[in-house]
Short mmCIF file of C-alpha atoms in Angstrom, two decimals:
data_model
loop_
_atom_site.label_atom_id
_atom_site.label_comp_id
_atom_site.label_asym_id
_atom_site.label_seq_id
_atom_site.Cartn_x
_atom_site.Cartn_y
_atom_site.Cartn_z
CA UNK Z 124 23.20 -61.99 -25.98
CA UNK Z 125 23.45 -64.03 -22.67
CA UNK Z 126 26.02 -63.26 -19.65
CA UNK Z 127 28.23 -66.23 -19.30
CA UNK Z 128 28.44 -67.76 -15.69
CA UNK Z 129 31.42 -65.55 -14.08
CA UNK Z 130 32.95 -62.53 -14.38
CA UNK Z 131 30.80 -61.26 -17.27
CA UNK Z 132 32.55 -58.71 -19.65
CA UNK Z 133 32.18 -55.11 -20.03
CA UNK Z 134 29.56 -55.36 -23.29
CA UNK Z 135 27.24 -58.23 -21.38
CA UNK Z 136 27.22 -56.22 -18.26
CA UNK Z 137 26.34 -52.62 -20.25
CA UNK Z 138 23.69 -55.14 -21.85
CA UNK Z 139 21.88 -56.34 -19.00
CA UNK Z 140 22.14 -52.95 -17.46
CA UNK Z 141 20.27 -51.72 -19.93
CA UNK Z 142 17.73 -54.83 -20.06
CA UNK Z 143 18.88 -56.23 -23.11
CA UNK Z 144 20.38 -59.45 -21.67
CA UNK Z 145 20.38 -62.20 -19.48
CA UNK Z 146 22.21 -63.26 -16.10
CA UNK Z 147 21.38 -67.00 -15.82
CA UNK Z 148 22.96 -66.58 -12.32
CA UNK Z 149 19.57 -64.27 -11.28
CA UNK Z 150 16.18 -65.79 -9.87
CA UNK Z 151 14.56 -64.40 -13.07
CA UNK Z 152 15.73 -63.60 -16.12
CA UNK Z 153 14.73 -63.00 -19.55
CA UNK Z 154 15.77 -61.85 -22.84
CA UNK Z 155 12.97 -60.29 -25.24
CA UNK Z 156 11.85 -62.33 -28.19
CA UNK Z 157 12.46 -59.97 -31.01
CA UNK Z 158 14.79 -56.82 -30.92
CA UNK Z 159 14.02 -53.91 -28.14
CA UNK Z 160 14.36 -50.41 -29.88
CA UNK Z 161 17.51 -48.97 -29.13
CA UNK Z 162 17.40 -46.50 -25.81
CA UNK Z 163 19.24 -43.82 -28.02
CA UNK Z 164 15.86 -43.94 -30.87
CA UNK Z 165 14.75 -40.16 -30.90
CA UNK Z 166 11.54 -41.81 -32.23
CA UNK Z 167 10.96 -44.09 -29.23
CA UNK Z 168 8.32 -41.50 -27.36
CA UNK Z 169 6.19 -40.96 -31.03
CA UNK Z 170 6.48 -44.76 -31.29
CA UNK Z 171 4.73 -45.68 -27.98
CA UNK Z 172 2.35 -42.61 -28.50
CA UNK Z 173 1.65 -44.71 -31.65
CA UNK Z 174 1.03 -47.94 -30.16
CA UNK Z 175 -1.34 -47.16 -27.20
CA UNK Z 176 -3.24 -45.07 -29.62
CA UNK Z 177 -3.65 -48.00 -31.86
CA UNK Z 178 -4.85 -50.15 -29.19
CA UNK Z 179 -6.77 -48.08 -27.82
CA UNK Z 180 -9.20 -49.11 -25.06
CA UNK Z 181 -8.42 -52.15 -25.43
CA UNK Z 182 -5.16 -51.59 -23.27
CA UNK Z 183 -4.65 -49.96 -19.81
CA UNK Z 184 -1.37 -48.88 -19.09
CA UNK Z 185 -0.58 -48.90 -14.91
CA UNK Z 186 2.39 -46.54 -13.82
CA UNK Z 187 3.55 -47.33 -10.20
CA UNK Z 188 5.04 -44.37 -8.52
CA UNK Z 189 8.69 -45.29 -8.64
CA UNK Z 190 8.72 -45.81 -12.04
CA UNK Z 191 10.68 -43.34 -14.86
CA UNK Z 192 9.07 -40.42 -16.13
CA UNK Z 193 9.78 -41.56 -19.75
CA UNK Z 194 7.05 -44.24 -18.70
CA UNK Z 195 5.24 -42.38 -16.28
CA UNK Z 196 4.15 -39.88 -19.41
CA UNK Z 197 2.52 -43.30 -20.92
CA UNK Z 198 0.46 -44.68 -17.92
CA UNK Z 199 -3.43 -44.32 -17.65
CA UNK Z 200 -3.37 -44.54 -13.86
CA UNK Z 201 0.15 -43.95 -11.41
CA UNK Z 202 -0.25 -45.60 -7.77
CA UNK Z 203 1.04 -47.68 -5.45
CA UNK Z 204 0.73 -51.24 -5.98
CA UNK Z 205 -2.23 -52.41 -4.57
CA UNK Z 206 -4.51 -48.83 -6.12
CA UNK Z 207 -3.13 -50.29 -9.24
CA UNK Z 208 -3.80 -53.98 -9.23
CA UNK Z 209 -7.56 -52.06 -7.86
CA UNK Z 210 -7.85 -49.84 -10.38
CA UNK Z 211 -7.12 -52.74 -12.97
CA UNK Z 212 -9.34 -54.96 -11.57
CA UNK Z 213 -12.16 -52.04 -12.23
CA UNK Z 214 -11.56 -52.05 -16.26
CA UNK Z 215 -12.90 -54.88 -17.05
CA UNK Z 216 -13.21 -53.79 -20.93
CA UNK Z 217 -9.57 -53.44 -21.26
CA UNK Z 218 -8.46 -56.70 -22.86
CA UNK Z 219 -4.76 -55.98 -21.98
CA UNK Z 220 -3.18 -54.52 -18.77
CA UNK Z 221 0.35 -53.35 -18.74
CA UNK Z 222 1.62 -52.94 -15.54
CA UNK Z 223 4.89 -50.83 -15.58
CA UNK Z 224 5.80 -52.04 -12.15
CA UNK Z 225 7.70 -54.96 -11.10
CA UNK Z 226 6.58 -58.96 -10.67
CA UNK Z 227 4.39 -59.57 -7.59
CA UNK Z 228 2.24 -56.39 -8.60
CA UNK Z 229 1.51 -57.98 -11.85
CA UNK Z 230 0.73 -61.05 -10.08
CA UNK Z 231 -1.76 -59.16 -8.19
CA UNK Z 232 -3.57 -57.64 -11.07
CA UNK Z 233 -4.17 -61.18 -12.65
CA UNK Z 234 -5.22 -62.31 -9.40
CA UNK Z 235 -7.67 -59.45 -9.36
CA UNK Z 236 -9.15 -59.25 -13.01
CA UNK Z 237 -10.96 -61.36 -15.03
CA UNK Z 238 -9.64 -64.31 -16.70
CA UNK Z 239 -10.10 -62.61 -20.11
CA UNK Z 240 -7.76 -60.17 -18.92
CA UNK Z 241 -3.88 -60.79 -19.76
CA UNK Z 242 -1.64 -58.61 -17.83
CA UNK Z 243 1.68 -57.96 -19.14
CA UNK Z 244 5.03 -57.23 -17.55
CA UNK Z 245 7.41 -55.30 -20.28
CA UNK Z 246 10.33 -56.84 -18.86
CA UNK Z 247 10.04 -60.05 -16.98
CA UNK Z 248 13.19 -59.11 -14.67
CA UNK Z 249 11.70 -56.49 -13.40
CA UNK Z 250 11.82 -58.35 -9.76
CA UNK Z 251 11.54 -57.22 -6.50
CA UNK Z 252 14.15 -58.13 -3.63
CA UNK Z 253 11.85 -57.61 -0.70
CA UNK Z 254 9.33 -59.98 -1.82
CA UNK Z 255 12.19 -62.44 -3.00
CA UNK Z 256 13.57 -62.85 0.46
CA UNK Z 257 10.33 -65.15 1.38
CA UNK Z 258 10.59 -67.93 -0.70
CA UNK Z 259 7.76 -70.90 -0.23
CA UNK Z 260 9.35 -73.49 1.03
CA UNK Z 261 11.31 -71.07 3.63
CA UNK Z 262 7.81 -70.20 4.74
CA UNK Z 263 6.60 -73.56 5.30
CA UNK Z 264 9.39 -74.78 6.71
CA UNK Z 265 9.12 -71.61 9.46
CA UNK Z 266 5.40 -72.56 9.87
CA UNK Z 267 6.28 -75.86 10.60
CA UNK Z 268 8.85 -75.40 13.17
CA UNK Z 269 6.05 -73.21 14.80
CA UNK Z 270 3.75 -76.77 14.28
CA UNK Z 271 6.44 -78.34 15.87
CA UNK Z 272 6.36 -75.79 19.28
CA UNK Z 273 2.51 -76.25 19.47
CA UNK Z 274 2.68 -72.54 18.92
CA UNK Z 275 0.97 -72.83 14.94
CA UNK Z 276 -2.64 -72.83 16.39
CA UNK Z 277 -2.06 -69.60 18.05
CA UNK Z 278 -0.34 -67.71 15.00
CA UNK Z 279 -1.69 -65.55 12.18
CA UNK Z 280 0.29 -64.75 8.83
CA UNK Z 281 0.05 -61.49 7.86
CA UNK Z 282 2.18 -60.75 4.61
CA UNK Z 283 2.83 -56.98 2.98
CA UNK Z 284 1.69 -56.77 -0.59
CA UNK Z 285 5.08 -56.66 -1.44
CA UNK Z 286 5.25 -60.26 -1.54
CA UNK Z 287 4.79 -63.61 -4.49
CA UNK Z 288 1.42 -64.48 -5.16
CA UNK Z 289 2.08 -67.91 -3.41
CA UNK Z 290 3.64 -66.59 -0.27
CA UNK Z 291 -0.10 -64.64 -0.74
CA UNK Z 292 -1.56 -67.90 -1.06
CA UNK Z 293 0.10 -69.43 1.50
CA UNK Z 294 -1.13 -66.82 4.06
CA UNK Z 295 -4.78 -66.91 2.46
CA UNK Z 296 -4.63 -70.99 3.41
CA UNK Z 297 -3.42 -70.44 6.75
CA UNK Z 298 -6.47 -68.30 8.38
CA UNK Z 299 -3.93 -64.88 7.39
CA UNK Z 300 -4.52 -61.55 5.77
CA UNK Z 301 -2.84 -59.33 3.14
CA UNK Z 302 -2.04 -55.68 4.13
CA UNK Z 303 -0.75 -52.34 3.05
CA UNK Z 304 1.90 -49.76 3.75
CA UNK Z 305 -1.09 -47.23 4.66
CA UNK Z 306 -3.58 -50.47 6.21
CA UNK Z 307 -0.90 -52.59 8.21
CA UNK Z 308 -2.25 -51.47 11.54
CA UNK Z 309 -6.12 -52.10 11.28
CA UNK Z 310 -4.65 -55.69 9.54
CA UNK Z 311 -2.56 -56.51 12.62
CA UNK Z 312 -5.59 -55.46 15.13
CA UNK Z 313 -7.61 -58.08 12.70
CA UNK Z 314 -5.23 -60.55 13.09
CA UNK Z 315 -4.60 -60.63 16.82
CA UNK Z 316 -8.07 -60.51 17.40
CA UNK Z 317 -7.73 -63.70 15.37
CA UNK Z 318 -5.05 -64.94 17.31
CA UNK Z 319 -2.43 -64.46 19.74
CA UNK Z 320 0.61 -63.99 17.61
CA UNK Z 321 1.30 -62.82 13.99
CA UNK Z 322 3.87 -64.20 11.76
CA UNK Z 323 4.79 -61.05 9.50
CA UNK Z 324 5.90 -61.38 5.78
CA UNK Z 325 8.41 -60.61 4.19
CA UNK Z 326 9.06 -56.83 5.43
CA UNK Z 327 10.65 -56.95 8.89
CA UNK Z 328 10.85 -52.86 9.23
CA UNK Z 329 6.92 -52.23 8.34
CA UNK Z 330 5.91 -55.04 10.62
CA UNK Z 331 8.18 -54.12 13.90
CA UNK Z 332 7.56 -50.27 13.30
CA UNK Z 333 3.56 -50.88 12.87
CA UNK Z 334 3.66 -53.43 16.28
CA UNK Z 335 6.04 -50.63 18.04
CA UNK Z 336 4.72 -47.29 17.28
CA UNK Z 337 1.19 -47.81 16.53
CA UNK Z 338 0.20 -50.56 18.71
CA UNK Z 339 2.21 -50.26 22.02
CA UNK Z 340 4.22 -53.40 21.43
CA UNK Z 341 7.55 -53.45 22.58
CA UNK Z 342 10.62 -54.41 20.75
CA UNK Z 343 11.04 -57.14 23.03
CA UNK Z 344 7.92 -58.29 22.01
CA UNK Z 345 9.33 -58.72 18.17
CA UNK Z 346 11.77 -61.44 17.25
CA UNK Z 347 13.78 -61.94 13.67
CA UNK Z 348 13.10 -65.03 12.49
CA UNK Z 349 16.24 -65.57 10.01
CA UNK Z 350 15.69 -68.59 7.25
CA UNK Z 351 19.03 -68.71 6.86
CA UNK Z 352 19.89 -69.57 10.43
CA UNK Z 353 19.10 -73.35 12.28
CA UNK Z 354 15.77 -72.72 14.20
CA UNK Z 355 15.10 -69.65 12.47
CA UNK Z 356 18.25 -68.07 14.41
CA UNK Z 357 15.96 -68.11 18.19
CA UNK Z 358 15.87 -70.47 20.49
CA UNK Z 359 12.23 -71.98 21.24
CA UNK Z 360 11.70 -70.38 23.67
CA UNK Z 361 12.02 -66.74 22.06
CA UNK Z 362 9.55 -68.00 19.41
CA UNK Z 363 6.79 -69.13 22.00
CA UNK Z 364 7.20 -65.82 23.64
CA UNK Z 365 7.22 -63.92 21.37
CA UNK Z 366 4.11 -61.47 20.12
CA UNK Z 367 5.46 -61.06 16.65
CA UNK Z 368 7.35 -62.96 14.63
CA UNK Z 369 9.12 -60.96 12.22
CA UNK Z 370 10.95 -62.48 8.71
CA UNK Z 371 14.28 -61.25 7.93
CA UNK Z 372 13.46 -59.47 5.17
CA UNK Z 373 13.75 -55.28 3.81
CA UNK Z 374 13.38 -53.17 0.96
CA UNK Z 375 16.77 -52.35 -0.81
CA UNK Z 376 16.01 -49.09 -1.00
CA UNK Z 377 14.32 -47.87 1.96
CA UNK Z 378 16.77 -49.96 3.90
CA UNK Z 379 19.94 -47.67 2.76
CA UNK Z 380 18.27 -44.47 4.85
CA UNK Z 381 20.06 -44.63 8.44
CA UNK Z 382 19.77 -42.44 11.51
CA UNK Z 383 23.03 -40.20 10.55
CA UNK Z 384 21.33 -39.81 7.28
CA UNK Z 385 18.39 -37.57 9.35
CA UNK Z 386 20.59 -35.77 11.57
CA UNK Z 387 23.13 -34.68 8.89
CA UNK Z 388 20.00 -33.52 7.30
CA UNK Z 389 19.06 -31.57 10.17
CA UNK Z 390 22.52 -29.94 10.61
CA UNK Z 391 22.18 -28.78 6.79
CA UNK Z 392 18.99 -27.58 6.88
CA UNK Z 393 17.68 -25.97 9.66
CA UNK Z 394 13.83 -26.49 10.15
CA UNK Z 395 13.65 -29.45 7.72
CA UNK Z 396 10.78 -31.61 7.69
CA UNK Z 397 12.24 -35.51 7.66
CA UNK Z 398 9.07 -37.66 5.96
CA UNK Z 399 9.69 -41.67 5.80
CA UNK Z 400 7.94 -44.41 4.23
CA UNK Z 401 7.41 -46.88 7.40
CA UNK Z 402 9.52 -49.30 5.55
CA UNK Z 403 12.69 -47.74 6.80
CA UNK Z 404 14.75 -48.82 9.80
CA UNK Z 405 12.66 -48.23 13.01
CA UNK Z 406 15.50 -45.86 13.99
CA UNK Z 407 15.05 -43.75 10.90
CA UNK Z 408 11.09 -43.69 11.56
CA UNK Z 409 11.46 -43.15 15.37
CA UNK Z 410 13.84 -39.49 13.96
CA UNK Z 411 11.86 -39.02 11.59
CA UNK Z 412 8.79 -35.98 11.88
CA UNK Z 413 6.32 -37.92 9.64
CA UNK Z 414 5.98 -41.55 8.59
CA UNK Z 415 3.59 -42.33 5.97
CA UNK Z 416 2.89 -44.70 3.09
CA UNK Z 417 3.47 -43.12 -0.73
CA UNK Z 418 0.36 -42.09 -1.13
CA UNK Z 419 0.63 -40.35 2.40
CA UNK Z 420 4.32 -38.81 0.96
CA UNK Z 421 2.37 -37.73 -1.81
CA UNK Z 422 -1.08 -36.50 0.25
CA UNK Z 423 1.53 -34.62 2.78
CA UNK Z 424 3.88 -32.75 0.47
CA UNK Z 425 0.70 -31.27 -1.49
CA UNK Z 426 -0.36 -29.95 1.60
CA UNK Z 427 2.80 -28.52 2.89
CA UNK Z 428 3.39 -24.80 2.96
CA UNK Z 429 5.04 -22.84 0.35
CA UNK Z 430 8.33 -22.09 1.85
CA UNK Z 431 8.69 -25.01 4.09
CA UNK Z 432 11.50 -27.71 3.52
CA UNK Z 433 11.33 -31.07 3.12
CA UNK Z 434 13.69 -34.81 3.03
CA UNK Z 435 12.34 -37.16 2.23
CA UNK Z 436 13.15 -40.94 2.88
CA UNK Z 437 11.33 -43.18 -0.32
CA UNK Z 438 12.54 -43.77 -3.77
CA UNK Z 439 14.46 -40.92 -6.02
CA UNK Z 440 12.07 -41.07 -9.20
CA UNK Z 441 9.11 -40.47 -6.97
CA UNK Z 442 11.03 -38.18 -4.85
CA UNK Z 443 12.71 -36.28 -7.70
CA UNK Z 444 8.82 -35.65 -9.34
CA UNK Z 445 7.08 -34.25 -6.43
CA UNK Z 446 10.48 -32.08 -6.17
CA UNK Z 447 9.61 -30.76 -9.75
CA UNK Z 448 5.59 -30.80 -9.19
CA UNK Z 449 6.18 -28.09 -5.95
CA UNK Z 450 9.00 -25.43 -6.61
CA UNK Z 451 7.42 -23.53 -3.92
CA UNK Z 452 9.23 -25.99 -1.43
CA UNK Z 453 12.23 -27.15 -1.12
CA UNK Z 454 11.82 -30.77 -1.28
CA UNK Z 455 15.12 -33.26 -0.93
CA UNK Z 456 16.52 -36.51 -1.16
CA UNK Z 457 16.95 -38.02 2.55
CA UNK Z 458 20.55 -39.70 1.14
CA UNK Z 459 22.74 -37.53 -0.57
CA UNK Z 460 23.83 -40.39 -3.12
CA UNK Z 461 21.29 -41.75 -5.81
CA UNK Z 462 18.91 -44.63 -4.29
CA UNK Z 463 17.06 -45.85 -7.54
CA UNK Z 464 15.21 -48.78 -7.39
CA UNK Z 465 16.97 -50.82 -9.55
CA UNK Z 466 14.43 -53.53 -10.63
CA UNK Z 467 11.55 -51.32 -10.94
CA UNK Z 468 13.64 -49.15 -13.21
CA UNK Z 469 14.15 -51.99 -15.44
CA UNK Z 470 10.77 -51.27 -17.20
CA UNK Z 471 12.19 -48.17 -19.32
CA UNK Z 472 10.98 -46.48 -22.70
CA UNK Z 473 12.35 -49.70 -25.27
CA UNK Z 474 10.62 -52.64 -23.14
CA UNK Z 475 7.35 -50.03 -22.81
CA UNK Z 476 7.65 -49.40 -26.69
CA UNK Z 477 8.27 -53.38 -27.61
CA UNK Z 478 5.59 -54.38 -25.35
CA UNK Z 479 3.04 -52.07 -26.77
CA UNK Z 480 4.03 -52.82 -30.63
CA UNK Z 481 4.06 -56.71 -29.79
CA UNK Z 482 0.28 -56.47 -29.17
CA UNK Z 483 -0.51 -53.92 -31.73
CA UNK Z 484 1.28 -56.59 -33.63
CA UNK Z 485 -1.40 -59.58 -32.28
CA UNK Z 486 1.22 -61.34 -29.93
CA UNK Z 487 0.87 -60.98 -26.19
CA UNK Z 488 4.19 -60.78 -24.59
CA UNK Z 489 5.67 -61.24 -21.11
CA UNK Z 490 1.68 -62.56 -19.97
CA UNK Z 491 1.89 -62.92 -16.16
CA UNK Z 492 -0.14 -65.68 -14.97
CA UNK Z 493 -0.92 -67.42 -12.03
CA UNK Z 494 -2.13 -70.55 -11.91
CA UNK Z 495 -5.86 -70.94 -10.13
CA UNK Z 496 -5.56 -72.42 -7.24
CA UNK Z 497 -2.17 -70.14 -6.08
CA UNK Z 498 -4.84 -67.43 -7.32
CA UNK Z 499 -7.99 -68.59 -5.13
CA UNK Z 500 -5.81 -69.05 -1.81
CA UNK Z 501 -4.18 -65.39 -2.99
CA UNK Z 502 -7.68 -63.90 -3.65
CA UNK Z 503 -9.05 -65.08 0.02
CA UNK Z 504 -6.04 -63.42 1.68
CA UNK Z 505 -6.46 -60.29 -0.50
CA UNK Z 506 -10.30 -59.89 0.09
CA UNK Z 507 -10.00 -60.81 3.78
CA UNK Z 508 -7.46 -57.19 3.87
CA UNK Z 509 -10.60 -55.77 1.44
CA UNK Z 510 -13.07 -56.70 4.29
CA UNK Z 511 -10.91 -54.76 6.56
CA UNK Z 512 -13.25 -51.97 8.45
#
């Protein structure tokens, strides 16, 4: 069933909620050739147990850490996106690679594999909105307005991860680097020691609060460049002096934690610990006691003392697990109201189950692919962050 353009009804919109249609109004949207098991199948966790078991090593199943538990239970390997696209990248016996994550990881993991590798995505809509908000021809167009200032010469792109294989590219063309959550510091001292200024994709919070608090920029030193906006939304002369130019892009979720969120938290619980992911607003990470990547969420709260209290400022599933891996500590949501992220939560139990039984079945479904030369430009980017010291 497809939503009509619209208001769409009550049945289409419980539909595509559950991943079972398609909004022709989205960037990217799919419907599933063939019928997903229903999400109410009591049989659905025996069924996927089934599956992987009768593929066997010939499929690798990647869990990223936001992900459900229902799919969680299934993956070979949980991680953050770029440990997963790695740890694909090091089977190279496994003839298919499911990635339970969302689109630009998947992209990643073809990238990094072999081309007899197919990766599959168990539901194609399973976006991300971050690395949506730096489309292509944006970017170009913001690189050659830079051209235009005589400024281009003196710039390197640096883009998060979280972004499209040809925003990737793009960077990799352009002299730039890929980075991490947890390497985004030793990739910016690369980069100005490339250069004198960094354009920084797509993730405006991880790029001001790496500059600010880990490098001794100042927040004067960071402008917004805003595609929507003539010129970027700055005048030329804010571009030319400025030390980093940051795109006007966030993460959905991590973007909903604010300042009053941390001190209502501290008023509740006396002695809390506030931990952050960096991409959070740089007022939430400048409250906050610890700012870390996921793995460093993870890495901290196994540490922590029995006893001790914790809120913590990433996703819910991921929150919610290491909550129920360490009842010795009292570990909490940041925001009191539920902060899922939608798109990665798209890859649930039915799209795991169809995905598996589609290849058990001989058909390769939902293939991500990207074509070679987007993949060569991506590759140099990604090994020039892999080269990293």
């Amino acid at each position: 069933m497809t939503i009509a353009r619209g208001a769409p009804g009550a049945t289409a919109t419980a539909l595509l909620l559950l991943g079972r249609g398609r909004d022709p109004n989205s960037e990217r949207g799919v419907e599933c050739p063939g019928d997903l098991p229903a999400p109410s199948d009591p049989g659905l966790v025996g069924r996927a147990a089934a599956a992987k078991a009768a593929l066997g090593e010939r499929v690798f199943v990647l869990g990223h850490h936001y992900q459900r538990d229902e799919v969680i239970q299934f993956a070979d390997v949980t991680g953050d996106s770029f440990k997963l696209a790695r740890e694909a990248a090091a089977r190279p016996d496994a003839e298919f690679i499911v990635f339970c994550g969302v689109h630009f990881m998947a992209e990643s993991a073809d990238i990094l594999t072999s081309g007899s590798q197919r990766v599959v995505l168990p539901d194609l809509a399973a976006g991300c909105s971050m690395a949506d908000m730096a489309v292509l021809e944006q970017v170009e167009q913001c690189w050659d307005l830079l051209s235009d200032l005589g400024i281009a010469n003196s710039v390197v792109p640096v883009t998060y991860m979280n972004s499209s294989a040809d925003i990737k590219a793009f960077v990799g063309r352009n002299g730039g680097v890929v980075c991490t959550s947890s390497n985004a510091e030793r990739a910016l001292d690369w980069a100005y020691a490339q250069g004198e200024k960094v354009l920084f994709l797509p993730d405006q919070h991880l790029g001001r609060n790496t500059a600010v608090l880990q490098m001794g920029y100042s927040l004067d030193d960071c402008v917004v460049y805003d595609p929507h906006k003539p010129n970027g939304g700055r005048t030329d002369q804010q571009l030319r002096d400025a030390k980093m130019v940051l795109w006007r892009g966030h993460c959905s979720v991590h973007g909903r934690f604010t300042y009053e969120n941390v001190v209502a938290m501290r008023e509740q619980v006396p002695g809390v610990n506030v931990l952050v992911h960096p991409e959070c607003r740089h007022e939430v990470v400048t409250a906050a006691d610890h700012v870390g990547s996921t793995e460093f969420i993870i890495k901290t709260l196994d540490a922590a003392p029995a006893g001790s209290a914790w809120a913590v400022g990433t996703e819910l599933n991921l929150v919610r697990r290491l909550a129920a891996a360490h009842p010795d500590k009292q570990i909490m949501f940041l925001e009191r109201t539920v902060c899922y992220c939608s798109t990665m939560n798209r890859i649930d139990l039915p799209h795991l189950v169809w995905a598996l039984e589609e290849l058990v079945a001989g058909r390769v479904p939902n293939q991500i692919t990207v074509d070679p030369d987007t993949a060569h430009h991506a590759r140099v980017a990604l090994d020039r962050m892999l080269a990293l010291p």
